[in-house]
Amino acid sequence: FEAAIPNGLTRDQQLELVRGFIQAELVGPHGVAADFSIHDEDPAPGRTRNPHFHATTSHRAILADGFSTKVCDVLNKEAELMRLREAWADHSNRMLERAQIKVRVDHRSYAAQG
């Protein structure tokens, strides 16, 4: 998974946002192991920052006695990907509100937004 992190958040806010999303939307409901990295390179002159994260998950849920059947088939379905996009927007918007940043994230494509 890869997603843009809203500009203006501190590193601590970025970490809290990404960790909270991964726990609430991937680890909790699907039982997978997950790892992530945040990239926020200094932009070229005249360009804005592009903070984003990459997350990888196990293909199977982790149970007390080992691994379950594959959950990657569920995670790769279009309906689940759209749910995750919407969830990311919700998590991002809550963090932006807490940070008193007025910009909001919309998970829909520009065409769908009209």
XYZ file of C-alpha atoms in Angstrom:
114
model
C 0.000 0.000 0.000
C 1.101 3.558 -0.638
C -0.702 6.742 0.381
C 0.009 10.456 0.492
C 0.302 12.034 3.930
C -1.218 15.518 4.175
C 1.315 18.347 4.207
C 1.711 20.393 7.375
C 1.758 17.551 9.886
C 4.729 17.136 12.193
C 6.705 13.884 12.094
C 5.014 12.779 15.329
C 1.588 13.480 13.812
C 2.548 11.604 10.646
C 3.636 8.585 12.699
C 0.483 8.661 14.810
C -1.691 8.918 11.695
C -0.012 6.056 9.828
C 0.254 3.763 12.870
C -3.388 4.392 13.783
C -4.584 3.700 10.246
C -2.580 0.488 9.896
C -3.727 -0.816 13.278
C -7.396 0.103 12.790
C -7.796 -0.860 9.131
C -5.286 -3.663 8.451
C -3.906 -5.330 11.572
C -7.107 -5.241 13.629
C -9.741 -6.370 11.123
C -7.558 -8.638 8.976
C -5.058 -9.926 11.550
C -2.058 -9.372 9.289
C 1.431 -8.295 10.272
C 2.333 -4.902 8.833
C 5.400 -2.726 8.408
C 5.662 0.786 7.005
C 8.099 3.508 6.061
C 7.495 7.225 5.685
C 9.217 9.112 2.872
C 9.398 12.898 2.997
C 12.382 14.005 0.961
C 13.345 17.634 0.572
C 11.657 18.789 -2.630
C 13.453 20.223 -5.641
C 13.449 24.035 -5.763
C 9.991 25.359 -6.595
C 8.220 22.098 -5.697
C 6.180 21.216 -2.612
C 6.888 18.396 -0.187
C 5.453 14.978 -0.969
C 5.183 13.063 2.321
C 3.836 9.542 1.811
C 4.076 6.097 3.306
C 4.552 2.590 2.026
C 3.056 -0.297 3.995
C 3.588 -3.981 3.465
C 1.497 -6.714 5.049
C 1.713 -10.439 5.407
C -0.375 -12.473 2.975
C -1.925 -14.413 5.819
C -3.442 -13.462 9.152
C -1.416 -14.409 12.201
C -3.205 -16.660 14.679
C -2.123 -17.997 18.070
C -1.219 -21.337 16.481
C 0.239 -20.088 13.196
C -0.947 -18.535 9.978
C -4.473 -18.593 8.585
C -5.601 -18.787 5.004
C -4.576 -15.970 2.685
C -6.196 -12.606 3.310
C -4.376 -10.860 0.471
C -7.171 -12.002 -1.837
C -9.602 -9.958 0.295
C -7.266 -6.980 0.578
C -6.787 -6.817 -3.198
C -10.500 -6.704 -4.059
C -11.662 -3.379 -5.492
C -14.357 -2.918 -2.842
C -11.819 -3.367 -0.022
C -9.326 -1.020 -1.681
C -12.038 1.649 -1.980
C -12.971 1.111 1.665
C -9.321 1.556 2.628
C -9.066 4.741 0.533
C -12.107 6.179 2.286
C -10.778 5.089 5.682
C -7.427 6.773 4.943
C -9.256 10.020 4.107
C -11.248 9.769 7.367
C -8.119 9.128 9.466
C -6.270 11.955 7.667
C -9.113 14.424 8.126
C -9.392 13.691 11.844
C -5.642 14.312 12.230
C -5.834 17.505 10.159
C -8.675 18.746 12.355
C -6.698 17.975 15.524
C -3.702 19.804 14.034
C -5.961 22.786 13.231
C -5.168 22.569 9.522
C -8.137 23.587 7.379
C -7.384 21.462 4.291
C -9.310 18.178 3.980
C -8.658 14.948 2.058
C -11.186 13.422 -0.346
C -10.716 9.772 -1.327
C -12.671 10.134 -4.562
C -11.081 10.763 -7.951
C -11.281 14.287 -9.362
C -13.847 13.028 -11.878
C -16.037 11.593 -9.109
C -15.755 14.845 -7.143
C -17.157 16.751 -10.128
